[in-house]
Amino acid sequence: MQTPSEQTTRWLNYGILLAGLMPFLQLAQGGFAHELGANPVETIAHTTGLWALRLLLATLAITPLRAIRGWHWLARMRRGIALLGFFYATLHVLNYLVFDHFFDWREIVQDVLRRPHIAAGLTSFLIMVPLAATSSKSVAKRLGSRSWQRLHRGAYAAAIAGVFHYFWLVKQDTSSPALYAAILALLLCLRLDAASRTRPGDRNHSGHQPSSSHPSGIAKPRPTQ
Amino acid sequence: MSKMRSPKIDPSEITPKEIYQARRLFMRMAAGVTLAALAPSVPRAGEALPGVRKSRYVLPDALTPYADATRYNNFYEFGTDKESPARLAGRLKTRPWTIAVEGEVHKPKVFDIDELLKLAPLEERIYRMRCVEAWSMVVPWAGFSLAELLKRVEPTGNAKFVEFTTLHDPEQMPGQNSSLLEWPYREGLRLDEAMHPLTLLAFGLYGEVLPNQNGAPLRLVVPWKYGFKSAKSIVRIRLLEHQPVSTWMRAGPNEYGFYANVNPLVDHPRWSQAKERRLGEFFKQPTLMFNGYAEDVAQLYAGMDLQKLF
């Protein structure tokens, strides 16, 4: 695939932002029109939670796609997709704090301590906060690409915690969380496979198997953005 | 004397088998049409249920909107999400329908649904319905106390429990194609709970015939217990000496007990039961002990450890 120009990339990013905001706009419209069903708070929780998880997994899929298909330009979409995911995760947490518990902190603390799925969800969100906070180019530059990368590997931990959160909360039908778990497992396998091909500190891929036509691109320092 | 000889029958005169059978089919169909014309038509959801009297079972709580009560349902026989039952329950045929009442009874009997409808006067009873998932609604049901039916079959001295079984037919109930739960759905009550006047055998809601997704043609409503205790689309009621194992007990023994009394003090292992969200309302409200029916039913559980017997 041809690498798109700067201009095209910018438009692609606008497109992703617009498309990514559609579920939110639908929720907002449904909320005002009273069309979120019999249990609107539950509808908001499900929609925002699912989109947070989907977008988080989408950001994790970018690196393997670069490695396998050579679509390096996808890296420039990653920040937008990740921030959209964080946006939905934040809405999800706010829905829980405000509509579910109305800031009853004692109840919330008990909920976190007693219920593994709440603890997992909170863990996932807390991991995402510093990632979102350090997402801008200037902060990334100040941190240096190696420590920035190390920090942002936390996205995998956030996704794992997110999938556990989903798995543990459903009553009986685990088919949907199982699907997300399978996707995450695949992404983790690709990540571990790529990591095993490059020794730590090995910057120029000398240990890379020549048979692979596409460099893994994972352990490589991020291309300058 | 010459022997009587039967006249020879020409092969062409013999009625071909297919025509003979078709004629029988035609006669049967004609009979069916006549019967159908004579019998009252199959009552449909949304039709008014005649002769429903007001009762003393009323609540100050606002009724849940009809659309919410009939479109947000847990009925795993039609899928696990809340919207599937309303979408798929049209496949369920509620006539003909029979209910076998059997087991530890002196007079076991198979009731036809239309016969059962006339067993006792139908009353409108407004009950709170609290789901184990911490949401709730307020529904005006139409039916009569289950005790009316149980008295007629005369439980024996051995009868201590009652088991309710839902229809098992994956053709009509597509959710039963999944092995998520063990089908058919079974629920149970202790005999004294089943005989309690609050325990309702319901045939309708909002003055109308029960919509399929709400458990047509007849369901149980036990208002002081979590919703899953109130079995839907019942085909068998069996009186037993020993406590039966219900479907949800089998699916998650540490999450769903036999009693499943609404109790804000005993949490579900994975979520709190202290509060609930009324359908149609944004914020939660406190859950009441025995769903607000403590005065009527608390004595049934005197001396029992409700933390253990949840």
Coordinates of C-alpha atoms in Angstrom, one line a residue:
Chain A
M1 CA 0.0 0.0 0.0
Q2 CA 1.2 3.5 -0.8
T3 CA 2.2 5.6 2.1
P4 CA -0.3 8.5 2.2
S5 CA 0.9 12.1 2.1
E6 CA 0.9 14.4 5.1
Q7 CA -2.3 16.0 3.8
T8 CA -4.1 12.6 3.4
T9 CA -2.9 11.5 6.9
R10 CA -4.4 14.6 8.4
W11 CA -7.7 14.0 6.7
L12 CA -7.6 10.4 7.7
N13 CA -7.2 11.5 11.3
Y14 CA -10.2 13.8 11.0
G15 CA -12.2 11.0 9.6
I16 CA -11.2 8.7 12.5
L17 CA -12.1 11.4 15.0
L18 CA -15.5 11.9 13.4
A19 CA -16.3 8.2 13.1
G20 CA -15.0 7.5 16.6
L21 CA -17.3 10.2 18.0
M22 CA -20.4 8.7 16.4
P23 CA -21.2 6.3 19.2
F24 CA -21.0 9.2 21.7
L25 CA -23.2 11.4 19.5
Q26 CA -25.7 8.6 19.2
L27 CA -25.7 8.1 23.0
A28 CA -26.2 11.9 23.6
Q29 CA -29.0 12.1 21.0
G30 CA -30.7 9.0 22.5
G31 CA -30.3 10.4 26.0
F32 CA -32.0 13.7 25.0
A33 CA -34.7 11.9 23.0
H34 CA -35.3 9.3 25.8
E35 CA -34.4 6.5 23.4
L36 CA -31.8 4.6 25.4
G37 CA -34.2 1.9 26.4
A38 CA -35.7 0.9 29.7
N39 CA -32.3 1.1 31.5
P40 CA -30.4 4.1 30.0
V41 CA -27.6 4.0 32.6
E42 CA -26.9 0.4 31.6
T43 CA -27.0 1.3 27.9
I44 CA -24.5 4.1 28.5
A45 CA -22.2 1.7 30.6
H46 CA -22.3 -1.0 27.9
T47 CA -21.8 1.3 24.9
T48 CA -18.9 3.3 26.5
G49 CA -17.2 0.3 28.0
L50 CA -17.3 -1.7 24.7
W51 CA -16.0 1.3 22.6
A52 CA -13.2 1.9 25.1
L53 CA -12.1 -1.7 24.8
R54 CA -12.5 -1.9 21.0
L55 CA -10.5 1.3 20.5
L56 CA -7.8 0.1 23.0
L57 CA -7.5 -3.1 21.0
A58 CA -7.4 -1.2 17.8
T59 CA -4.4 0.8 19.0
L60 CA -2.7 -2.4 19.9
A61 CA -3.4 -3.9 16.5
I62 CA -1.5 -1.0 14.8
T63 CA 2.0 -2.3 15.6
P64 CA 1.4 -5.8 14.3
L65 CA -0.2 -4.4 11.1
R66 CA 2.8 -2.3 10.5
A67 CA 5.0 -5.3 11.0
I68 CA 3.0 -7.7 8.9
R69 CA 1.7 -5.5 6.2
G70 CA 4.4 -2.8 6.3
W71 CA 1.8 -0.1 6.9
H72 CA 4.0 2.2 8.9
W73 CA 1.9 5.2 8.3
L74 CA -0.8 3.6 10.5
A75 CA 1.4 4.7 13.5
R76 CA 0.2 8.2 12.8
M77 CA -3.4 7.2 13.4
R78 CA -2.6 5.6 16.8
R79 CA -2.6 8.6 19.0
G80 CA -6.1 9.7 17.8
I81 CA -7.5 6.2 18.2
A82 CA -6.0 5.7 21.7
L83 CA -7.3 9.1 22.9
L84 CA -10.8 8.3 21.6
G85 CA -10.6 5.0 23.6
F86 CA -9.6 7.0 26.7
F87 CA -12.5 9.4 26.1
Y88 CA -14.9 6.4 26.2
A89 CA -13.2 4.9 29.2
T90 CA -13.6 8.3 31.0
L91 CA -17.3 8.4 30.1
H92 CA -17.6 4.9 31.4
V93 CA -16.0 5.7 34.7
L94 CA -18.1 9.0 35.0
N95 CA -21.3 7.0 34.4
Y96 CA -20.3 4.7 37.2
L97 CA -19.4 7.4 39.6
V98 CA -22.3 9.7 38.9
F99 CA -25.3 7.7 37.7
D100 CA -24.5 4.3 39.4
H101 CA -23.3 5.6 42.7
F102 CA -23.8 9.3 42.8
F103 CA -20.4 9.9 44.4
D104 CA -21.1 7.6 47.4
W105 CA -17.4 7.2 48.1
R106 CA -17.8 4.7 50.9
E107 CA -19.9 2.5 48.6
I108 CA -17.5 2.9 45.8
V109 CA -14.5 1.9 47.9
Q110 CA -16.3 -1.2 49.1
D111 CA -17.3 -2.0 45.5
V112 CA -13.6 -1.8 44.4
L113 CA -12.4 -3.9 47.4
R114 CA -15.0 -6.6 47.2
R115 CA -15.6 -7.0 43.5
P116 CA -12.8 -8.2 41.2
H117 CA -14.4 -6.9 38.1
I118 CA -14.6 -3.4 39.5
A119 CA -11.0 -3.6 40.7
A120 CA -9.9 -4.8 37.2
G121 CA -11.9 -2.0 35.5
L122 CA -10.4 0.7 37.8
T123 CA -6.9 -0.8 37.3
S124 CA -7.4 -0.6 33.5
F125 CA -8.5 3.1 33.7
L126 CA -5.7 4.1 36.1
I127 CA -3.1 2.6 33.8
M128 CA -4.6 4.6 30.9
V129 CA -4.5 8.0 32.7
P130 CA -0.6 8.5 32.5
L131 CA -0.6 7.1 28.9
A132 CA -3.2 9.7 27.9
A133 CA -1.3 12.4 29.8
T134 CA 1.9 11.7 28.0
S135 CA 0.4 11.3 24.6
S136 CA 1.4 14.7 23.2
K137 CA 4.5 15.0 21.0
S138 CA 6.2 17.5 23.3
V139 CA 5.9 15.3 26.4
A140 CA 7.0 12.2 24.4
K141 CA 10.1 14.2 23.3
R142 CA 10.9 15.3 26.9
L143 CA 10.6 11.7 28.2
G144 CA 12.8 10.3 25.5
S145 CA 11.6 7.6 23.2
R146 CA 12.8 4.7 25.2
S147 CA 11.2 5.5 28.5
W148 CA 8.1 6.7 26.6
Q149 CA 7.9 3.4 24.9
R150 CA 8.4 1.5 28.1
L151 CA 5.6 3.5 29.7
H152 CA 3.2 3.0 26.8
R153 CA 3.6 -0.8 26.9
G154 CA 1.2 -0.3 29.8
A155 CA -1.5 -0.3 27.1
Y156 CA -1.2 -4.1 27.0
A157 CA -1.8 -4.2 30.8
A158 CA -4.7 -1.9 30.5
A159 CA -6.3 -4.1 27.8
I160 CA -5.7 -7.3 29.9
A161 CA -7.3 -5.6 32.9
G162 CA -10.2 -4.4 30.7
V163 CA -10.9 -7.9 29.3
F164 CA -10.9 -9.3 32.8
H165 CA -13.3 -6.6 33.9
Y166 CA -15.7 -7.6 31.1
F167 CA -15.3 -11.3 31.6
W168 CA -16.0 -11.1 35.3
L169 CA -19.0 -8.9 35.2
V170 CA -21.3 -10.9 32.8
K171 CA -23.8 -13.1 34.5
Q172 CA -23.7 -16.2 32.4
D173 CA -23.2 -15.6 28.7
T174 CA -19.4 -15.1 28.3
S175 CA -19.4 -15.4 24.5
S176 CA -18.8 -11.7 23.9
P177 CA -16.0 -11.2 26.5
A178 CA -14.5 -14.4 25.2
L179 CA -14.3 -12.9 21.7
Y180 CA -12.4 -9.8 23.0
A181 CA -10.1 -12.1 25.1
A182 CA -9.3 -14.1 21.9
I183 CA -8.4 -10.9 20.0
L184 CA -6.3 -9.7 22.9
A185 CA -4.5 -13.1 23.1
L186 CA -3.7 -12.9 19.4
L187 CA -2.3 -9.4 19.8
L188 CA -0.2 -10.5 22.8
C189 CA 1.1 -13.5 20.9
L190 CA 2.2 -11.3 18.0
R191 CA 3.8 -8.9 20.5
L192 CA 5.7 -11.6 22.3
D193 CA 6.7 -13.2 19.1
A194 CA 8.2 -9.9 17.9
A195 CA 9.9 -9.3 21.2
S196 CA 11.5 -12.7 21.0
R197 CA 13.1 -11.9 17.7
T198 CA 14.9 -8.9 19.0
R199 CA 17.2 -9.1 22.0
P200 CA 16.9 -6.3 24.5
G201 CA 19.1 -3.4 23.5
D202 CA 19.5 -4.8 20.0
R203 CA 18.7 -1.7 18.1
N204 CA 19.5 -2.6 14.5
H205 CA 17.8 -6.0 14.4
S206 CA 21.0 -8.0 13.8
G207 CA 19.4 -11.0 15.3
H208 CA 16.5 -10.8 13.0
Q209 CA 15.7 -13.8 10.9
P210 CA 16.4 -13.1 7.3
S211 CA 13.5 -15.2 6.1
S212 CA 11.0 -12.6 7.4
S213 CA 10.5 -10.1 4.6
H214 CA 9.0 -7.5 7.0
P215 CA 11.0 -6.3 10.0
S216 CA 9.0 -6.6 13.1
G217 CA 9.2 -2.9 13.7
I218 CA 8.1 -3.4 17.3
A219 CA 11.3 -3.1 19.2
K220 CA 12.5 -0.4 16.9
P221 CA 12.5 3.1 18.4
R222 CA 9.4 5.0 17.4
P223 CA 9.9 6.8 14.1
T224 CA 10.1 10.5 14.8
Q225 CA 6.7 12.1 14.8
Chain B
M1 CA -77.7 -73.8 -5.1
S2 CA -75.2 -71.8 -6.7
K3 CA -72.7 -70.0 -4.6
M4 CA -73.2 -66.3 -4.2
R5 CA -70.5 -64.7 -6.2
S6 CA -69.5 -61.2 -5.4
P7 CA -69.7 -59.0 -8.5
K8 CA -66.4 -58.4 -10.1
I9 CA -65.0 -55.0 -9.3
D10 CA -63.3 -53.3 -12.1
P11 CA -59.9 -52.0 -11.0
S12 CA -60.8 -48.6 -12.3
E13 CA -63.6 -48.4 -9.7
I14 CA -61.3 -48.8 -6.7
T15 CA -60.7 -45.5 -5.0
P16 CA -57.1 -44.8 -5.3
K17 CA -55.4 -44.7 -1.9
E18 CA -54.2 -41.1 -2.2
I19 CA -57.8 -39.9 -2.9
Y20 CA -59.1 -41.9 0.0
Q21 CA -56.5 -40.4 2.3
A22 CA -57.0 -37.0 1.0
R23 CA -60.7 -37.3 1.8
R24 CA -59.9 -38.3 5.3
L25 CA -57.6 -35.3 5.6
F26 CA -60.3 -33.1 4.2
M27 CA -62.8 -34.4 6.8
R28 CA -60.3 -33.8 9.6
M29 CA -59.6 -30.3 8.4
A30 CA -63.3 -29.6 8.2
A31 CA -63.8 -30.8 11.7
G32 CA -60.8 -28.7 12.8
V33 CA -62.2 -25.6 11.1
T34 CA -65.6 -26.2 12.8
L35 CA -64.0 -26.6 16.2
A36 CA -61.9 -23.6 15.8
A37 CA -65.0 -21.6 14.8
L38 CA -66.8 -22.8 17.9
A39 CA -63.9 -22.5 20.3
P40 CA -62.9 -19.0 21.5
S41 CA -60.0 -17.6 19.5
V42 CA -56.5 -17.8 20.8
P43 CA -56.1 -14.9 23.1
R44 CA -53.3 -12.6 21.9
A45 CA -51.0 -10.4 23.9
G46 CA -52.4 -7.0 24.1
E47 CA -56.0 -8.2 24.2
A48 CA -58.0 -7.3 27.3
L49 CA -58.3 -10.1 29.9
P50 CA -61.9 -10.1 30.9
G51 CA -63.2 -10.2 34.4
V52 CA -60.1 -9.0 36.2
R53 CA -61.1 -7.6 39.7
K54 CA -59.2 -5.0 41.7
S55 CA -57.6 -6.3 44.8
R56 CA -56.0 -5.1 48.0
Y57 CA -52.6 -5.6 46.5
V58 CA -51.7 -2.0 45.5
L59 CA -48.6 0.1 45.9
P60 CA -47.9 3.8 46.2
D61 CA -45.1 3.3 43.7
A62 CA -45.5 4.6 40.1
L63 CA -46.1 1.8 37.6
T64 CA -43.3 0.9 35.2
P65 CA -44.2 2.0 31.7
Y66 CA -45.8 -0.8 29.8
A67 CA -43.2 -0.5 27.0
D68 CA -40.3 -1.0 29.5
A69 CA -42.0 -3.9 31.3
T70 CA -42.6 -5.7 28.0
R71 CA -39.3 -4.8 26.1
Y72 CA -36.7 -5.3 28.8
N73 CA -36.9 -8.9 29.8
N74 CA -34.7 -11.6 31.1
F75 CA -36.0 -14.8 29.4
Y76 CA -32.9 -16.8 28.4
E77 CA -35.1 -19.1 26.3
F78 CA -35.2 -16.3 23.8
G79 CA -31.6 -15.0 24.2
T80 CA -29.5 -13.5 26.9
D81 CA -29.9 -9.8 26.1
K82 CA -32.9 -7.9 27.3
E83 CA -34.3 -7.0 23.9
S84 CA -34.3 -10.5 22.4
P85 CA -37.3 -11.9 24.2
A86 CA -39.6 -9.2 22.8
R87 CA -38.2 -9.8 19.4
L88 CA -38.3 -13.6 19.3
A89 CA -41.1 -14.6 21.6
G90 CA -43.6 -14.4 18.8
R91 CA -42.6 -17.9 17.9
L92 CA -44.0 -19.3 21.1
K93 CA -47.5 -20.9 20.6
T94 CA -49.5 -20.5 23.7
R95 CA -52.5 -22.6 22.5
P96 CA -53.1 -25.5 22.9
W97 CA -51.3 -25.5 26.3
T98 CA -51.5 -27.8 29.2
I99 CA -50.1 -27.7 32.7
A100 CA -49.5 -31.0 34.5
V101 CA -49.8 -30.8 38.2
E102 CA -48.4 -34.0 39.7
G103 CA -46.1 -35.6 42.3
E104 CA -47.0 -35.7 45.9
V105 CA -50.7 -34.9 45.4
H106 CA -53.9 -37.0 45.9
K107 CA -55.5 -35.7 42.7
P108 CA -52.9 -35.2 40.0
K109 CA -54.3 -33.5 36.9
V110 CA -53.4 -32.1 33.6
F111 CA -55.1 -28.7 33.2
D112 CA -55.9 -27.0 30.0
I113 CA -54.8 -23.4 30.1
D114 CA -58.4 -22.2 29.4
E115 CA -59.7 -24.4 32.1
L116 CA -57.1 -23.1 34.5
L117 CA -58.1 -19.5 33.7
K118 CA -61.5 -20.2 35.1
L119 CA -60.4 -21.9 38.2
A120 CA -60.6 -18.8 40.3
P121 CA -61.4 -15.2 39.8
L122 CA -58.6 -13.1 38.3
E123 CA -57.3 -10.3 40.5
E124 CA -55.2 -7.4 39.6
R125 CA -52.2 -7.2 41.9
I126 CA -49.5 -4.5 41.7
Y127 CA -46.2 -6.0 42.8
R128 CA -42.6 -4.8 42.9
M129 CA -40.4 -7.1 40.8
R130 CA -36.7 -7.0 41.8
C131 CA -34.2 -8.6 39.5
V132 CA -31.1 -10.2 40.9
E133 CA -29.2 -7.8 38.6
A134 CA -30.2 -4.9 40.8
W135 CA -32.9 -3.4 38.6
S136 CA -36.6 -3.4 39.4
M137 CA -40.0 -2.6 38.1
V138 CA -43.6 -2.2 39.4
V139 CA -46.1 -4.3 37.4
P140 CA -49.9 -4.8 37.7
W141 CA -50.3 -8.5 37.2
A142 CA -53.5 -10.4 36.6
G143 CA -54.0 -13.9 38.2
F144 CA -54.8 -15.7 41.3
S145 CA -52.9 -17.2 44.2
L146 CA -51.1 -20.4 43.4
A147 CA -52.7 -21.8 46.5
E148 CA -56.0 -21.9 44.7
L149 CA -54.6 -24.4 42.3
L150 CA -52.5 -26.4 44.8
K151 CA -55.5 -26.8 47.1
R152 CA -57.5 -28.5 44.3
V153 CA -54.9 -31.2 43.7
E154 CA -54.6 -31.9 47.5
P155 CA -50.9 -32.2 48.4
T156 CA -50.1 -35.3 50.4
G157 CA -48.4 -35.3 53.8
N158 CA -45.1 -35.9 52.0
A159 CA -45.3 -32.7 49.9
K160 CA -42.7 -30.3 51.2
F161 CA -41.5 -28.5 48.0
V162 CA -43.0 -27.4 44.6
E163 CA -41.0 -27.5 41.4
F164 CA -42.0 -25.5 38.3
T165 CA -40.8 -26.4 34.8
T166 CA -40.8 -24.2 31.8
L167 CA -41.6 -25.4 28.3
H168 CA -38.7 -27.1 26.5
D169 CA -38.9 -26.7 22.8
P170 CA -35.9 -25.2 20.9
E171 CA -38.1 -24.7 17.8
Q172 CA -40.2 -22.2 19.7
M173 CA -37.6 -21.1 22.1
P174 CA -34.4 -20.5 20.1
G175 CA -32.3 -19.7 23.2
Q176 CA -32.6 -23.3 24.2
N177 CA -30.3 -24.2 21.3
S178 CA -27.5 -22.9 23.5
S179 CA -26.2 -24.9 26.4
L180 CA -25.8 -21.8 28.6
L181 CA -28.3 -23.1 31.1
E182 CA -29.6 -26.6 31.6
W183 CA -33.0 -26.8 29.9
P184 CA -35.8 -27.0 30.7
Y185 CA -35.7 -24.2 33.1
R186 CA -36.7 -25.3 36.6
E187 CA -37.5 -23.4 39.7
G188 CA -38.7 -24.3 43.1
L189 CA -40.4 -23.1 46.3
R190 CA -40.9 -24.5 49.7
L191 CA -44.6 -25.6 50.0
D192 CA -45.4 -22.9 52.6
E193 CA -43.9 -20.3 50.2
A194 CA -45.9 -21.7 47.3
M195 CA -49.1 -21.7 49.5
H196 CA -48.5 -18.1 50.6
P197 CA -51.3 -15.8 49.4
L198 CA -48.8 -13.4 47.8
T199 CA -47.5 -16.1 45.5
L200 CA -49.3 -15.5 42.3
L201 CA -50.1 -17.5 39.2
A202 CA -50.3 -14.8 36.6
F203 CA -52.0 -14.8 33.2
G204 CA -51.8 -11.2 32.4
L205 CA -50.4 -7.8 33.0
Y206 CA -51.8 -4.2 32.7
G207 CA -55.2 -5.8 32.4
E208 CA -54.1 -7.6 29.2
V209 CA -53.2 -11.1 28.2
L210 CA -49.5 -11.8 29.2
P211 CA -47.2 -11.0 26.3
N212 CA -45.1 -14.0 25.3
Q213 CA -41.9 -12.3 26.4
N214 CA -43.2 -11.9 29.9
G215 CA -43.9 -15.7 30.3
A216 CA -47.2 -16.4 28.5
P217 CA -49.5 -18.2 28.9
L218 CA -48.9 -18.4 32.6
R219 CA -46.1 -17.7 34.9
L220 CA -45.3 -17.5 38.6
V221 CA -44.8 -14.2 40.4
V222 CA -43.1 -14.4 43.8
P223 CA -42.7 -10.7 44.7
W224 CA -40.4 -11.1 47.7
K225 CA -37.8 -13.1 45.8
Y226 CA -35.4 -12.2 42.9
G227 CA -37.1 -12.3 39.5
F228 CA -35.5 -15.6 38.3
K229 CA -37.6 -17.5 40.9
S230 CA -40.7 -16.6 39.1
A231 CA -40.7 -19.3 36.4
K232 CA -42.3 -18.4 33.0
S233 CA -44.3 -20.3 30.4
I234 CA -44.9 -23.2 32.9
V235 CA -45.9 -26.7 31.7
R236 CA -45.4 -28.7 34.8
I237 CA -45.9 -28.1 38.6
R238 CA -44.6 -31.0 40.7
L239 CA -44.9 -31.4 44.4
L240 CA -41.9 -33.1 46.0
E241 CA -40.7 -34.4 49.3
H242 CA -37.1 -33.1 48.8
Q243 CA -35.8 -29.7 47.8
P244 CA -35.3 -29.6 44.0
V245 CA -32.2 -28.1 42.4
S246 CA -33.2 -25.1 40.3
T247 CA -31.6 -24.1 37.0
W248 CA -29.7 -21.2 38.4
M249 CA -28.5 -23.1 41.4
R250 CA -26.9 -25.6 39.1
A251 CA -25.4 -22.8 36.9
G252 CA -23.8 -21.0 39.8
P253 CA -24.3 -22.6 43.2
N254 CA -22.3 -19.9 45.1
E255 CA -24.2 -17.1 43.3
Y256 CA -27.8 -18.3 43.3
G257 CA -29.4 -20.0 46.2
F258 CA -32.6 -21.9 46.5
Y259 CA -34.3 -19.2 48.5
A260 CA -33.2 -16.1 46.6
N261 CA -35.1 -13.8 48.9
V262 CA -34.6 -10.1 48.1
N263 CA -32.2 -9.1 50.8
P264 CA -30.2 -5.8 50.7
L265 CA -27.8 -7.1 53.4
V266 CA -26.7 -10.2 51.5
D267 CA -24.7 -9.2 48.4
H268 CA -24.4 -11.2 45.2
P269 CA -20.8 -12.3 45.2
R270 CA -20.2 -10.0 42.2
W271 CA -22.4 -7.0 43.0
S272 CA -24.1 -5.2 45.8
Q273 CA -27.8 -5.8 46.4
A274 CA -28.2 -2.8 48.7
K275 CA -29.7 -0.6 46.0
E276 CA -31.7 -1.0 42.8
R277 CA -32.6 1.0 39.8
R278 CA -36.2 1.3 38.9
L279 CA -36.7 1.0 35.1
G280 CA -37.3 4.5 33.9
E281 CA -35.4 6.2 36.7
F282 CA -31.8 7.4 36.6
F283 CA -30.6 7.1 40.1
K284 CA -30.7 4.0 42.3
Q285 CA -32.9 3.7 45.4
P286 CA -32.4 1.5 48.5
T287 CA -33.6 -2.1 48.2
L288 CA -36.1 -3.2 50.9
M289 CA -35.9 -6.3 53.0
F290 CA -37.9 -9.0 51.2
N291 CA -38.6 -6.4 48.5
G292 CA -40.9 -4.6 50.9
Y293 CA -43.0 -7.6 51.8
A294 CA -41.3 -8.4 55.1
E295 CA -44.5 -7.9 57.1
D296 CA -46.1 -10.7 55.1
V297 CA -43.3 -13.2 54.7
A298 CA -40.6 -12.6 57.3
Q299 CA -42.2 -15.2 59.6
L300 CA -41.6 -17.9 56.9
Y301 CA -37.8 -17.6 57.6
A302 CA -37.8 -17.1 61.4
G303 CA -34.6 -18.6 62.9
M304 CA -33.0 -19.1 59.5
D305 CA -29.5 -17.8 58.8
L306 CA -30.3 -15.8 55.6
Q307 CA -26.6 -15.2 55.0
K308 CA -26.1 -18.9 54.5
L309 CA -29.5 -19.8 53.1
F310 CA -29.4 -17.0 50.5

